[in-house]
Structures are given as structure tokens and as C-alpha cells.
Amino acid sequence: METRRDERIHKLTQALKHTDKLHLKDAAQLLGVSEMTIRRDLSECASTVVLLGGYIVSDPKHHVGHYFISDQHGQNAARKQRLAQVAAGLIAENDTVFFDCGTTVPYIIDALPDSLSFTAVCCAMNTFLALKEKPACNVILSGGEFHADNALFTPIGAHSILDDLCPTLAFISAAGIDKDQGATCYNINELAMKHHAMRRARQRILIADSSKYGKVLPARIGELRRFDMLVSDSAPDEALAASMAQQQLALHLPGA
């Protein structure tokens, strides 16, 4: 028997046949319910649509891939929110900031005051959707081929928008932080943009919540010494902490 939740999700699915995304506020008006009701509908269990960066979009799981941003969205949310407050505090007025792909980055953007004037460079759809909600932010989206599994745009050709920019900060997201393998992520197609941003930025900030400690994923971003600091929500174990100290990687935590 179809429930009211099923009916609402069916209506959202039908609406997305005519557009690529639907703002949460517009979706609430369409269904005649509150935004919180829709958030609850989409968080209860799997459905054909997902919420990314304040927009309702079709679930991209029909695409072939080994990491789906819709799977990771909402995972370890409390940890991501804690580290986001620390990371957001590193951004100053008129900075130019590179924001990486992944589900942790939008939490950082959400933590920024709407009045903060800065320029953002991004390469992922969910990051862009979060940035466009910041009224004082000048957003630059690096285009190219779109990859639905991790919502990433990769450049076509030799030129990248980062060739023309010198970011103050680069926030680089990792899915694994290991004392031997360093920082790693799921997808190889993320590496070129991460490495380019690390070369261009004055300061390289590694972001990963504490659930990533000790994990090693297939794509290697680089040794921990390649970063200026790690922003996380809690301290690592003694072995990883010792490796970070040896590689001169500073650790920034909430309340520190």
C-alpha cells in the first residue's frame, strides 16, 4: 500500500523529469508540506530522489561507479559539522578559496556567514549548489565532463581555470588518512584537480572527519607532508599522531 511519503516522492520524481533539480523550498510548495517533512522523507530510507546542497535531484545510482555522493551524504554528519566550524574560521574577507568535491565541503560552506565576501573556486555540483546560496560569494565553477557518481566536473583539454588563479586556501577532502599511505580518496578522476589546486594554493588544508583515520582508499592524494594542516573533529590515535608530527602536519580541532 502506497504511503503519503511514497506519494510525495513519486510527485518529486515526476517533477524531476522536466528539470535537473528542484529547490527544497519549491518542492515544499509543490507538495504543500514543510521543508522539514521533505528532509525527513528523504532521510528515512532509500528513494529515487536525494537532497544535495538544498536541491532535490534524481538519485544517480543508475550510473556505474564505486562511490556515490548520495550514499555518503548525511554520513557522520555531526562530525562533519564540528570540523566545518573550524574550517570556516580559516576563511577571511576577500580570500580566494578552492573547495574540493565530496560531502564534507558543503558543511564548511553552510558554516560561513552570509555576509562574508570571498571568491570560491569549485569543481563539483553539490559544492556549487551550496556556494550559490551565499549572497556575498563570487562563485567560479570549473566545467568539463560531468561524473554523476561523485558530482564532479573534470576539464576537457589541457587548460584548467586554476591555471589563471592563485587561491589563498585549498580545501582538499580525503576519505582516508593513514600514517603510511597518507591521504587517499575513492576516485582516480578526483586526483588531477586536487593536485592542481594544491600546487596553486598558498595554503593546503586537508579535511577529513575522524571516521577516516586509518583508512586507505584506492586513489592516493599524497603524503601527509604535502599539506599545511589537517582539520578534523577529534584527535587520531598515537601512531597516526606521531606520523603527522614527523611530517609536520598541524592538526586543527574544535575548541583548540
Tab-separated table of C-alpha atoms in Angstrom:
chain	number	residue	atom	x	y	z
A	1	MET	CA	0.000	0.000	0.000
A	2	GLU	CA	1.386	3.387	-1.010
A	3	THR	CA	2.016	5.731	1.925
A	4	ARG	CA	1.859	9.521	1.907
A	5	ARG	CA	5.651	9.552	1.857
A	6	ASP	CA	5.616	7.334	-1.238
A	7	GLU	CA	3.124	9.684	-2.884
A	8	ARG	CA	5.311	12.714	-2.174
A	9	ILE	CA	8.444	11.041	-3.513
A	10	HIS	CA	6.554	9.926	-6.630
A	11	LYS	CA	5.478	13.528	-7.263
A	12	LEU	CA	9.067	14.727	-6.851
A	13	THR	CA	10.278	12.039	-9.250
A	14	GLN	CA	7.737	13.125	-11.842
A	15	ALA	CA	8.679	16.798	-11.392
A	16	LEU	CA	12.348	15.999	-11.993
A	17	LYS	CA	11.517	14.570	-15.404
A	18	HIS	CA	11.088	18.179	-16.515
A	19	THR	CA	14.104	19.743	-14.761
A	20	ASP	CA	17.525	18.680	-13.484
A	21	LYS	CA	16.964	19.947	-9.938
A	22	LEU	CA	14.263	21.343	-7.673
A	23	HIS	CA	14.960	23.750	-4.816
A	24	LEU	CA	13.829	22.438	-1.438
A	25	LYS	CA	11.565	25.464	-0.927
A	26	ASP	CA	9.909	24.936	-4.333
A	27	ALA	CA	9.473	21.240	-3.606
A	28	ALA	CA	7.722	22.071	-0.331
A	29	GLN	CA	5.337	24.439	-2.135
A	30	LEU	CA	4.664	21.831	-4.828
A	31	LEU	CA	3.715	19.200	-2.256
A	32	GLY	CA	2.033	21.525	0.219
A	33	VAL	CA	4.215	20.373	3.110
A	34	SER	CA	7.077	21.837	5.142
A	35	GLU	CA	10.722	21.645	4.113
A	36	MET	CA	11.343	19.572	7.250
A	37	THR	CA	8.797	16.981	6.080
A	38	ILE	CA	10.687	16.557	2.813
A	39	ARG	CA	14.020	16.312	4.614
A	40	ARG	CA	12.535	13.615	6.845
A	41	ASP	CA	11.077	11.753	3.841
A	42	LEU	CA	14.449	11.621	2.121
A	43	SER	CA	16.435	10.671	5.226
A	44	GLU	CA	14.237	7.772	6.370
A	45	CYS	CA	15.256	5.266	3.696
A	46	ALA	CA	16.417	4.982	0.095
A	47	SER	CA	14.318	6.635	-2.601
A	48	THR	CA	14.523	7.652	-6.252
A	49	VAL	CA	15.452	11.234	-5.301
A	50	VAL	CA	18.017	12.714	-2.920
A	51	LEU	CA	18.733	16.082	-1.295
A	52	LEU	CA	22.063	17.684	-2.254
A	53	GLY	CA	23.064	21.220	-1.290
A	54	GLY	CA	19.483	22.384	-0.748
A	55	TYR	CA	18.191	20.898	-4.018
A	56	ILE	CA	16.189	17.787	-4.827
A	57	VAL	CA	17.872	15.764	-7.590
A	58	SER	CA	17.418	12.312	-9.077
A	59	ASP	CA	19.391	9.596	-7.318
A	60	PRO	CA	22.411	8.919	-9.583
A	61	LYS	CA	22.840	5.237	-8.597
A	62	HIS	CA	21.915	4.032	-12.064
A	63	HIS	CA	25.355	5.249	-13.160
A	64	VAL	CA	28.262	2.827	-12.894
A	65	GLY	CA	30.759	3.780	-10.188
A	66	HIS	CA	32.285	2.806	-6.882
A	67	TYR	CA	31.474	5.920	-4.870
A	68	PHE	CA	28.100	7.600	-4.846
A	69	ILE	CA	27.822	11.025	-3.298
A	70	SER	CA	24.191	10.272	-2.415
A	71	ASP	CA	25.373	7.321	-0.293
A	72	GLN	CA	27.842	9.494	1.636
A	73	HIS	CA	25.536	12.488	2.127
A	74	GLY	CA	24.488	12.575	5.780
A	75	GLN	CA	27.085	10.028	6.893
A	76	ASN	CA	28.922	11.196	10.045
A	77	ALA	CA	27.017	14.481	9.834
A	78	ALA	CA	27.748	15.548	13.428
A	79	ARG	CA	31.481	15.045	12.934
A	80	LYS	CA	31.433	16.961	9.653
A	81	GLN	CA	29.546	19.842	11.264
A	82	ARG	CA	32.130	20.096	14.053
A	83	LEU	CA	35.099	20.209	11.704
A	84	ALA	CA	33.221	22.577	9.388
A	85	GLN	CA	33.105	25.239	12.094
A	86	VAL	CA	36.892	25.069	12.401
A	87	ALA	CA	37.491	25.108	8.641
A	88	ALA	CA	35.088	28.005	8.053
A	89	GLY	CA	37.011	30.074	10.592
A	90	LEU	CA	40.114	29.891	8.387
A	91	ILE	CA	38.472	31.897	5.580
A	92	ALA	CA	38.968	35.657	5.720
A	93	GLU	CA	37.326	38.564	3.906
A	94	ASN	CA	38.270	38.728	0.196
A	95	ASP	CA	40.043	35.358	0.196
A	96	THR	CA	40.023	33.207	-2.925
A	97	VAL	CA	39.271	29.646	-1.852
A	98	PHE	CA	39.295	26.340	-3.718
A	99	PHE	CA	36.594	23.958	-2.489
A	100	ASP	CA	37.038	20.287	-3.363
A	101	CYS	CA	34.346	17.707	-4.113
A	102	GLY	CA	32.785	15.354	-1.537
A	103	THR	CA	30.067	15.656	1.084
A	104	THR	CA	32.105	17.353	3.834
A	105	VAL	CA	32.704	20.548	1.856
A	106	PRO	CA	29.061	21.795	1.831
A	107	TYR	CA	29.078	21.685	5.641
A	108	ILE	CA	32.006	24.147	5.590
A	109	ILE	CA	30.148	26.427	3.185
A	110	ASP	CA	26.993	26.296	5.314
A	111	ALA	CA	29.063	27.371	8.336
A	112	LEU	CA	30.228	30.575	6.610
A	113	PRO	CA	28.381	33.817	7.431
A	114	ASP	CA	26.239	35.105	4.568
A	115	SER	CA	27.913	38.498	4.903
A	116	LEU	CA	31.429	37.175	4.206
A	117	SER	CA	32.747	38.457	0.875
A	118	PHE	CA	35.052	35.947	-0.843
A	119	THR	CA	35.703	34.217	-4.155
A	120	ALA	CA	35.128	30.472	-4.392
A	121	VAL	CA	36.506	28.080	-6.995
A	122	CYS	CA	34.829	24.689	-7.198
A	123	CYS	CA	34.679	21.595	-9.388
A	124	ALA	CA	31.629	19.710	-8.075
A	125	MET	CA	27.882	20.204	-8.436
A	126	ASN	CA	26.970	19.792	-4.755
A	127	THR	CA	29.697	22.272	-3.783
A	128	PHE	CA	28.473	24.779	-6.365
A	129	LEU	CA	24.855	24.473	-5.202
A	130	ALA	CA	25.913	25.246	-1.633
A	131	LEU	CA	28.097	28.198	-2.677
A	132	LYS	CA	25.412	29.835	-4.807
A	133	GLU	CA	23.294	30.265	-1.676
A	134	LYS	CA	25.950	32.594	-0.187
A	135	PRO	CA	24.941	36.096	-1.370
A	136	ALA	CA	28.368	37.733	-0.892
A	137	CYS	CA	30.285	34.933	-2.620
A	138	ASN	CA	31.655	35.189	-6.159
A	139	VAL	CA	31.492	31.610	-7.469
A	140	ILE	CA	33.698	30.172	-10.219
A	141	LEU	CA	32.759	26.675	-11.393
A	142	SER	CA	35.392	24.700	-13.255
A	143	GLY	CA	33.482	22.971	-16.051
A	144	GLY	CA	34.085	19.930	-18.206
A	145	GLU	CA	32.769	16.382	-18.265
A	146	PHE	CA	30.249	15.635	-15.503
A	147	HIS	CA	30.590	12.456	-13.417
A	148	ALA	CA	27.320	11.661	-11.658
A	149	ASP	CA	28.697	9.287	-9.014
A	150	ASN	CA	30.789	11.948	-7.260
A	151	ALA	CA	29.090	15.024	-8.845
A	152	LEU	CA	32.459	16.107	-10.257
A	153	PHE	CA	33.360	18.125	-13.360
A	154	THR	CA	36.705	17.231	-14.950
A	155	PRO	CA	38.306	19.565	-17.524
A	156	ILE	CA	38.361	18.645	-21.202
A	157	GLY	CA	41.679	19.605	-22.760
A	158	ALA	CA	44.886	20.896	-21.268
A	159	HIS	CA	43.638	24.201	-19.817
A	160	SER	CA	42.104	24.472	-16.352
A	161	ILE	CA	40.533	27.511	-14.691
A	162	LEU	CA	43.098	27.066	-11.907
A	163	ASP	CA	45.847	27.997	-14.371
A	164	ASP	CA	44.608	31.590	-14.106
A	165	LEU	CA	44.086	31.750	-10.335
A	166	CYS	CA	46.130	31.785	-7.129
A	167	PRO	CA	43.837	30.622	-4.304
A	168	THR	CA	44.574	31.738	-0.768
A	169	LEU	CA	43.373	28.390	0.555
A	170	ALA	CA	42.606	24.997	-0.947
A	171	PHE	CA	40.304	22.682	0.998
A	172	ILE	CA	41.140	19.125	-0.086
A	173	SER	CA	38.804	16.374	1.086
A	174	ALA	CA	40.016	12.850	1.842
A	175	ALA	CA	38.193	9.594	2.533
A	176	GLY	CA	41.200	8.005	4.195
A	177	ILE	CA	44.045	9.270	6.423
A	178	ASP	CA	46.788	6.714	7.022
A	179	LYS	CA	50.249	7.041	8.592
A	180	ASP	CA	51.891	5.109	5.745
A	181	GLN	CA	49.761	5.828	2.665
A	182	GLY	CA	48.863	9.403	3.559
A	183	ALA	CA	45.643	10.953	2.226
A	184	THR	CA	43.508	8.868	-0.136
A	185	CYS	CA	40.100	9.053	-1.826
A	186	TYR	CA	37.718	6.809	-3.744
A	187	ASN	CA	38.009	8.006	-7.334
A	188	ILE	CA	41.041	8.468	-9.557
A	189	ASN	CA	39.212	11.168	-11.538
A	190	GLU	CA	39.425	13.473	-8.485
A	191	LEU	CA	43.218	13.464	-8.333
A	192	ALA	CA	44.120	15.856	-11.161
A	193	MET	CA	42.010	18.722	-9.798
A	194	LYS	CA	43.128	18.099	-6.206
A	195	HIS	CA	46.799	18.116	-7.208
A	196	HIS	CA	46.373	21.212	-9.361
A	197	ALA	CA	44.696	23.113	-6.541
A	198	MET	CA	47.443	22.043	-4.126
A	199	ARG	CA	50.103	23.408	-6.476
A	200	ARG	CA	48.336	26.741	-6.977
A	201	ALA	CA	47.185	27.488	-3.422
A	202	ARG	CA	49.205	29.325	-0.799
A	203	GLN	CA	47.853	27.078	1.943
A	204	ARG	CA	46.700	23.457	1.557
A	205	ILE	CA	44.060	22.351	4.074
A	206	LEU	CA	43.255	18.641	4.347
A	207	ILE	CA	39.722	17.983	5.614
A	208	ALA	CA	38.532	14.636	6.941
A	209	ASP	CA	36.382	13.640	9.888
A	210	SER	CA	37.756	11.160	12.422
A	211	SER	CA	35.948	8.180	10.837
A	212	LYS	CA	38.552	8.442	8.027
A	213	TYR	CA	41.528	7.761	10.334
A	214	GLY	CA	43.359	4.547	9.481
A	215	LYS	CA	41.509	4.032	6.206
A	216	VAL	CA	43.175	3.582	2.812
A	217	LEU	CA	41.176	4.108	-0.401
A	218	PRO	CA	42.251	3.277	-3.982
A	219	ALA	CA	43.292	6.768	-5.167
A	220	ARG	CA	46.303	8.302	-3.400
A	221	ILE	CA	46.200	12.083	-2.986
A	222	GLY	CA	49.636	12.261	-1.422
A	223	GLU	CA	51.798	12.101	1.665
A	224	LEU	CA	50.624	13.995	4.728
A	225	ARG	CA	53.639	16.324	4.494
A	226	ARG	CA	52.170	17.806	1.305
A	227	PHE	CA	49.522	19.587	3.402
A	228	ASP	CA	49.864	22.525	5.776
A	229	MET	CA	47.204	21.345	8.192
A	230	LEU	CA	44.506	18.759	8.819
A	231	VAL	CA	41.110	19.952	10.023
A	232	SER	CA	39.090	17.246	11.759
A	233	ASP	CA	36.624	16.770	14.616
A	234	SER	CA	38.821	14.777	17.051
A	235	ALA	CA	42.408	13.660	17.519
A	236	PRO	CA	43.832	10.494	15.901
A	237	ASP	CA	45.474	7.594	17.748
A	238	GLU	CA	49.090	7.791	18.897
A	239	ALA	CA	50.588	6.145	15.812
A	240	LEU	CA	48.867	8.455	13.336
A	241	ALA	CA	49.509	11.496	15.545
A	242	ALA	CA	53.222	10.636	15.652
A	243	SER	CA	53.343	10.274	11.869
A	244	MET	CA	51.603	13.640	11.448
A	245	ALA	CA	54.092	15.296	13.794
A	246	GLN	CA	57.024	13.728	11.933
A	247	GLN	CA	55.624	15.026	8.630
A	248	GLN	CA	54.964	18.472	10.149
A	249	LEU	CA	51.219	18.330	9.560
A	250	ALA	CA	49.425	20.637	12.000
A	251	LEU	CA	46.097	19.466	13.430
A	252	HIS	CA	43.194	21.876	13.978
A	253	LEU	CA	40.282	20.659	16.090
A	254	PRO	CA	37.111	22.215	17.570
A	255	GLY	CA	37.901	24.194	20.709
A	256	ALA	CA	41.663	24.056	20.138
